[in-house]
Coordinates of N, CA and C in Angstrom, one line a residue:
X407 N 29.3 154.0 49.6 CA 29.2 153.0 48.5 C 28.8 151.7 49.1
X408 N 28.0 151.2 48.5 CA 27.7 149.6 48.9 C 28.5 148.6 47.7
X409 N 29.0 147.5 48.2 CA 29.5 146.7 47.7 C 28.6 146.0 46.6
X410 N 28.7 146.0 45.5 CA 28.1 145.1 44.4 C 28.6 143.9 44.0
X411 N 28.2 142.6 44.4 CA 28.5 141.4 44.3 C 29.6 141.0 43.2
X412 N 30.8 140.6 42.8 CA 31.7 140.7 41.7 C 31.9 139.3 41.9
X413 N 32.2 138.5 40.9 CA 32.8 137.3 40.4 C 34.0 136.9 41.0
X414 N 34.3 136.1 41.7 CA 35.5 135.8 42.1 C 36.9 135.9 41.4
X415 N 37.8 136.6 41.8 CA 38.9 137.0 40.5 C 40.1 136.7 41.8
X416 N 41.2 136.9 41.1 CA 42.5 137.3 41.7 C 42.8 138.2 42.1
X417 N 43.7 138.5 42.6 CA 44.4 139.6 42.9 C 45.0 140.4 41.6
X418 N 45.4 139.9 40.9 CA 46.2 139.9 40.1 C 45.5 140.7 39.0
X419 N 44.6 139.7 38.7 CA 43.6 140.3 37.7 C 42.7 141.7 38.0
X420 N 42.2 141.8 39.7 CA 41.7 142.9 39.7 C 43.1 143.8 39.5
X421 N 44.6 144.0 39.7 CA 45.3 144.8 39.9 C 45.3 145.8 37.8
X422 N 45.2 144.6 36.9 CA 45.4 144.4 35.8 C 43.6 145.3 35.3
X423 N 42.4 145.1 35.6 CA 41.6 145.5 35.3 C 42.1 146.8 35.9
X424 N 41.9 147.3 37.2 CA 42.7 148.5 37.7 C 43.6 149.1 36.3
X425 N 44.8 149.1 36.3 CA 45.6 149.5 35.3 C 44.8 149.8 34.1
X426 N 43.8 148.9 33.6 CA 42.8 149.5 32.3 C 42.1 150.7 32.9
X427 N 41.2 150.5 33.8 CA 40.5 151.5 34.2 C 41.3 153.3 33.9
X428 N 42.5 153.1 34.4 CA 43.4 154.0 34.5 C 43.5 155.0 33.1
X429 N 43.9 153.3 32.4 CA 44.2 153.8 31.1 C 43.1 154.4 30.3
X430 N 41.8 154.2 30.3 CA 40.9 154.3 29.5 C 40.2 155.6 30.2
X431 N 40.4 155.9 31.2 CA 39.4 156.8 31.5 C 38.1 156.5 32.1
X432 N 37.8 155.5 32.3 CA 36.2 155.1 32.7 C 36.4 154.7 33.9
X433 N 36.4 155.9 35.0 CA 36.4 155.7 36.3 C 35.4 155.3 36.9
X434 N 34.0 155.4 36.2 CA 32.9 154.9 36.9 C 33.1 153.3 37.5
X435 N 33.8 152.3 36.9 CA 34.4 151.3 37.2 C 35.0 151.0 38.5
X436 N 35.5 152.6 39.0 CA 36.3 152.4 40.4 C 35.7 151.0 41.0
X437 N 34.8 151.4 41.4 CA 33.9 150.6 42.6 C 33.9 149.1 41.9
X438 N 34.2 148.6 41.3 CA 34.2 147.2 40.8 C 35.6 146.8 41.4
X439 N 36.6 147.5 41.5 CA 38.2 147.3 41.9 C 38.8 147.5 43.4
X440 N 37.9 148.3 43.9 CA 38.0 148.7 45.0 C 37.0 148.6 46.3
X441 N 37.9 148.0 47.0 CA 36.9 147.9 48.7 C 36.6 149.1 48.8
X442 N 35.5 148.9 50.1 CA 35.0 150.5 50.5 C 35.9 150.9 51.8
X443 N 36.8 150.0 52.3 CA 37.7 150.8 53.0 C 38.8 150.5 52.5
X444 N 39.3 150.4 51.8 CA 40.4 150.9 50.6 C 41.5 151.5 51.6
X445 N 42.4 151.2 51.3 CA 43.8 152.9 51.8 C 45.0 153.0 50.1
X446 N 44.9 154.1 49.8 CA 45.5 154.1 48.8 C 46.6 155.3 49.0
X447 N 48.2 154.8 49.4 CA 48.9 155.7 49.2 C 50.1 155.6 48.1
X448 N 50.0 157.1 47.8 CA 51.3 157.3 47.0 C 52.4 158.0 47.4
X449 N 53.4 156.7 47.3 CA 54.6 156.7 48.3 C 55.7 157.6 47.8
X450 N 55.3 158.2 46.8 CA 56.1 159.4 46.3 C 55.5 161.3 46.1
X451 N 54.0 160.8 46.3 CA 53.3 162.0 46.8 C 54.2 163.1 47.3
X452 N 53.4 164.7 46.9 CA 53.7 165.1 48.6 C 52.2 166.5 48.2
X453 N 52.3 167.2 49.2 CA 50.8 167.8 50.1 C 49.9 166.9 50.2
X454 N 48.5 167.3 49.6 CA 47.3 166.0 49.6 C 47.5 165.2 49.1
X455 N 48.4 165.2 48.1 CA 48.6 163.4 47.2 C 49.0 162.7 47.4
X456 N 48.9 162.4 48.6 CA 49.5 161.5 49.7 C 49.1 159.9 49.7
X457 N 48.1 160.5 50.6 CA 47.2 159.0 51.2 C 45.9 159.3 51.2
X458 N 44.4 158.4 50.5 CA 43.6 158.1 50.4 C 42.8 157.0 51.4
X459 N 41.8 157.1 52.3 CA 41.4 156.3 53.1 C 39.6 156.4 53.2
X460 N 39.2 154.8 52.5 CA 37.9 154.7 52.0 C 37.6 154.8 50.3
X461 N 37.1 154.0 50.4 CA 36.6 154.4 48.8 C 36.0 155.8 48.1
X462 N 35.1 156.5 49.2 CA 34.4 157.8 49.3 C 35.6 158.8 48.8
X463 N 36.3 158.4 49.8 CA 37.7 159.8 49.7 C 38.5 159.7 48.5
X464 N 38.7 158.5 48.1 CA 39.4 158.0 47.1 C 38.5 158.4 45.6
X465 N 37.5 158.2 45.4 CA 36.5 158.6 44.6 C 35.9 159.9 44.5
X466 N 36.0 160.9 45.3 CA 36.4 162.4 45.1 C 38.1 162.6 44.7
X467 N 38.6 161.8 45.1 CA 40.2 162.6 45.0 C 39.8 162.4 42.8
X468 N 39.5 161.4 42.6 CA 39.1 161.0 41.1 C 38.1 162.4 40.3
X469 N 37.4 162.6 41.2 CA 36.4 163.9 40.6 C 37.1 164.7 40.6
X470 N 38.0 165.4 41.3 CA 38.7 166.5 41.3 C 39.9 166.6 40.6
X471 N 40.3 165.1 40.4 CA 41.7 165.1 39.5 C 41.3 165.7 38.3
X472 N 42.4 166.3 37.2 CA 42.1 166.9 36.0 C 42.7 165.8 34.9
X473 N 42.1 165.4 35.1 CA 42.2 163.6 34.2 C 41.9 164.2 32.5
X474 N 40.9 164.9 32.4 CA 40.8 165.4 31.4 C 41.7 166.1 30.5
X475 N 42.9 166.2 31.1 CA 44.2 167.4 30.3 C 44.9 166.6 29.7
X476 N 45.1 165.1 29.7 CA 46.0 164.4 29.2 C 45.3 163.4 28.5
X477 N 45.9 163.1 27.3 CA 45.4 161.4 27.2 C 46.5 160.6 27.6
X478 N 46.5 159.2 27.4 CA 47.4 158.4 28.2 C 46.5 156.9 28.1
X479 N 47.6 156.5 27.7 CA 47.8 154.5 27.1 C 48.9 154.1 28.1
X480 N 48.5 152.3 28.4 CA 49.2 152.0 29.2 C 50.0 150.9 27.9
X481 N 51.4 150.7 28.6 CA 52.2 150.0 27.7 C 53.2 149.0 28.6
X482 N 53.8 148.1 28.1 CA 54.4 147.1 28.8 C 54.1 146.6 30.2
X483 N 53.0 146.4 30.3 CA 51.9 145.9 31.5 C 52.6 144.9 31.9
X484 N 53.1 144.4 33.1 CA 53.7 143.1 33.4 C 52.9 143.2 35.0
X485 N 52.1 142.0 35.5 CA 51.7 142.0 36.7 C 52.0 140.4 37.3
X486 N 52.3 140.8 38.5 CA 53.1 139.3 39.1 C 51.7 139.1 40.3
X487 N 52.2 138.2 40.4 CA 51.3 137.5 42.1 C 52.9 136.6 42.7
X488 N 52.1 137.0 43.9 CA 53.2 136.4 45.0 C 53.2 135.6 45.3
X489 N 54.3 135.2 46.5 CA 53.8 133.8 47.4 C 52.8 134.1 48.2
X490 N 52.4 135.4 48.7 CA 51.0 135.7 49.4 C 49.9 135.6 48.1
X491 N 49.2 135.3 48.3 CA 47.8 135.3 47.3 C 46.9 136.0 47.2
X492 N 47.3 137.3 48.4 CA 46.4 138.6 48.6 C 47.1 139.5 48.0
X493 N 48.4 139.4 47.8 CA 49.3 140.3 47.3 C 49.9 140.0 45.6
X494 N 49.6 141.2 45.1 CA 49.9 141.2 43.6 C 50.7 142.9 43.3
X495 N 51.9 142.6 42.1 CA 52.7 143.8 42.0 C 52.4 144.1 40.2
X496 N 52.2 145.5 40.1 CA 52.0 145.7 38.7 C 53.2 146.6 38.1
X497 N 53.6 146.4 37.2 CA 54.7 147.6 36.2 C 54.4 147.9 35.2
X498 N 53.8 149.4 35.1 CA 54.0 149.8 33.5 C 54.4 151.2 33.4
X499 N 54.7 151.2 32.0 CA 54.6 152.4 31.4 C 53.5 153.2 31.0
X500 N 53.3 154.6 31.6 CA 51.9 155.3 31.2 C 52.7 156.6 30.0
X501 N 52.2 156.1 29.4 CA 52.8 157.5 28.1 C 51.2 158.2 27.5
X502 N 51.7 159.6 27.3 CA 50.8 160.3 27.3 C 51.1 162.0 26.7
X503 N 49.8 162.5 26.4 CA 50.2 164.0 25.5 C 49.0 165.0 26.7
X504 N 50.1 166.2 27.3 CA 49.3 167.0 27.9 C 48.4 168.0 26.9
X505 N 47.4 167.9 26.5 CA 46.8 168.8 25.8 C 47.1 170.2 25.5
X506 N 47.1 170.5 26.8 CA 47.5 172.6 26.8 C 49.1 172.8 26.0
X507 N 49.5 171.7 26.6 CA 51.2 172.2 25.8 C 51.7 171.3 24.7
X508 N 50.7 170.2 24.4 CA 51.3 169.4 23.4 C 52.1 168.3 23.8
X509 N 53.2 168.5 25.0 CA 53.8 167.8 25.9 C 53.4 166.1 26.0
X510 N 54.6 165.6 25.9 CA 54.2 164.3 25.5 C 55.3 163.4 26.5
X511 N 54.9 162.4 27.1 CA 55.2 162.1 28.5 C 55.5 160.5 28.4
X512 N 56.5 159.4 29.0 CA 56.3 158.3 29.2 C 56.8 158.0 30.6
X513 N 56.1 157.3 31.5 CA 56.6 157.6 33.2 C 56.4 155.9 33.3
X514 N 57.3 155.5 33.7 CA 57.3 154.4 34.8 C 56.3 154.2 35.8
X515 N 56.0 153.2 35.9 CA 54.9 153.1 37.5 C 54.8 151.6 38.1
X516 N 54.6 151.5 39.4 CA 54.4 150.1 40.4 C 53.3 150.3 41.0
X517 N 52.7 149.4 41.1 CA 51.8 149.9 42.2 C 51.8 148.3 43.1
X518 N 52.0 148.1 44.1 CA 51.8 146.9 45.1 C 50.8 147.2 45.4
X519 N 49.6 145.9 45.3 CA 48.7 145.8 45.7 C 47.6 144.8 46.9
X520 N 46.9 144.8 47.6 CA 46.7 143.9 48.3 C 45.0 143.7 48.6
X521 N 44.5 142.9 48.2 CA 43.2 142.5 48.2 C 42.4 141.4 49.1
X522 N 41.7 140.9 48.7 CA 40.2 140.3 49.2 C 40.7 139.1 48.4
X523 N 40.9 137.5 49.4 CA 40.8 136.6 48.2 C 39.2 136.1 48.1
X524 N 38.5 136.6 48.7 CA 36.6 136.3 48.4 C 36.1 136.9 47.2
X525 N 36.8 138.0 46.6 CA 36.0 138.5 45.6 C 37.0 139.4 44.7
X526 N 38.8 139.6 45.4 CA 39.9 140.1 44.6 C 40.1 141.8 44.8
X527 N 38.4 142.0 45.7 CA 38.4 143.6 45.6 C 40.2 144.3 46.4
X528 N 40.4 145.7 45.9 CA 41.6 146.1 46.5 C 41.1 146.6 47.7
X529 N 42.2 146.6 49.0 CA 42.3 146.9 50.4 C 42.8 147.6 50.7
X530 N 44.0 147.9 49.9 CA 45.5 148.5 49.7 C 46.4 148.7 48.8
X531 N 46.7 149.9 48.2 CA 47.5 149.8 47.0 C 48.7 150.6 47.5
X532 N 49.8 150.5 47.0 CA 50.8 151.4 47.7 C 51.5 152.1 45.7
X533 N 50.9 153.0 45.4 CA 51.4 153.6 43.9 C 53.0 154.1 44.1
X534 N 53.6 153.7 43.1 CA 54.9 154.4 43.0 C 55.1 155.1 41.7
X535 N 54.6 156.2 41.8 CA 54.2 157.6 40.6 C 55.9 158.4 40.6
X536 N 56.2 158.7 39.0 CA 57.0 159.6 39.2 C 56.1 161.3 39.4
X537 N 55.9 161.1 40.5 CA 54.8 162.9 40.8 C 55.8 163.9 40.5
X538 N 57.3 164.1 40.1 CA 58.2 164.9 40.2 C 58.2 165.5 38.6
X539 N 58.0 164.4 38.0 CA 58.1 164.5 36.3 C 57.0 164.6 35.7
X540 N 55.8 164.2 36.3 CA 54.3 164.4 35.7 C 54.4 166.0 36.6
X541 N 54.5 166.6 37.3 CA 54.3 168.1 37.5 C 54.7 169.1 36.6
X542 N 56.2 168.6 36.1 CA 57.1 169.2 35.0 C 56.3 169.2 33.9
X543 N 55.5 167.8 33.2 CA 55.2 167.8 32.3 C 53.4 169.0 32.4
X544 N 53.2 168.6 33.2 CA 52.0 169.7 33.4 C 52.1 171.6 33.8
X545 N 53.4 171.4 33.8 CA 54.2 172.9 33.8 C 53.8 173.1 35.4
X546 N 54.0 172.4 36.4 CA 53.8 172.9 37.6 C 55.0 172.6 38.6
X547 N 55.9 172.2 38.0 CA 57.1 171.7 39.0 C 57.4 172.7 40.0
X548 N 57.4 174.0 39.7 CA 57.6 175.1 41.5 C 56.9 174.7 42.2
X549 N 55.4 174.8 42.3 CA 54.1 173.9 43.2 C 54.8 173.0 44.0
X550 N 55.4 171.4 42.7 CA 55.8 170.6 44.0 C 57.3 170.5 44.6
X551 N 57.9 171.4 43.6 CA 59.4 171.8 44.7 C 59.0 172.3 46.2
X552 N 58.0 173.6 45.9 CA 57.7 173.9 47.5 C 57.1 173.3 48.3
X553 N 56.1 171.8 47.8 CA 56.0 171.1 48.4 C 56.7 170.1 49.4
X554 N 57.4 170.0 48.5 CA 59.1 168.6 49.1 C 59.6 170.2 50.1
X555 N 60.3 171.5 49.8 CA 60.8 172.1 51.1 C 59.9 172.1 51.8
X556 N 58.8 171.8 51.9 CA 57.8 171.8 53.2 C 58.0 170.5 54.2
X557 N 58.5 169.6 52.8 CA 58.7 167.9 53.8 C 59.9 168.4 54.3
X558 N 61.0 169.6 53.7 CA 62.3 169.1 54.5 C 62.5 170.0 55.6
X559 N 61.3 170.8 55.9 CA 61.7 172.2 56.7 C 61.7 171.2 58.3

């Protein structure tokens, strides 16, 4: 990916446009939000859903997600900036209906973020996903139980 010239923003605001992106579905946007060497981990992951490094990797992990199964609105968006100016923290609630089962979901989320004060792009996001309860609600919780006994063997 080559970088396309962006308007100088905050941290804050790119973390906030992020969060829409999410919500709406229009991933093609990534690349407005994100550096090309990016590291994106989720600190509650576990197998591949780990850690993302580069925009490339990060941008397949998006093609292959099944983003399509659910809808999902974001709700009580509160995003702070710090005494660092690179660094911005976001909290919301993502609520949502899994299609196949009807299943209807509202999960907490943080994501710490850390950017570019030249242009706001992200560097680093560190996500704090409940992955334990979005598996349940997708009917796959055995998958990531045997994944956690894999972290504790």
């Amino acid at each position: 990916m080559s970088e396309t010239p962006v308007a100088a923003r905050s941290v804050a605001d790119t973390l906030r446009a992020l969060v829409g992106i999410v919500a709406n579905g229009d991933f093609s946007a990534l690349a407005d939000v994100y550096a090309d060497d990016v590291v994106v981990t989720h600190a509650f992951g576990v197998g591949e859903h780990v850690r993302w490094e580069g925009f490339d990797e990060l941008a397949a992990h998006f093609e292959r997600a099944p983003l399509d199964r659910f809808s999902r609105t974001v709700r009580d968006l509160k995003v702070w900036s710090t005494d660092d100016p690179e660094v911005a923290v976001a909290e919301y609630v993502m609520e949502g209906r899994v299609h196949a089962t009807g299943r209807t979901f509202a999960l907490p989320n943080v994501v710490v973020a850390r950017g570019r004060l030249s242009d706001g792009r992200l560097v680093e996001t560190r996500d704090y996903h409940h992955h334990g309860a979005m598996s349940a609600f997708f009917g796959i919780l055995p998958d990531y139980v045997k994944e956690l006994e894999k972290m504790a063997a």
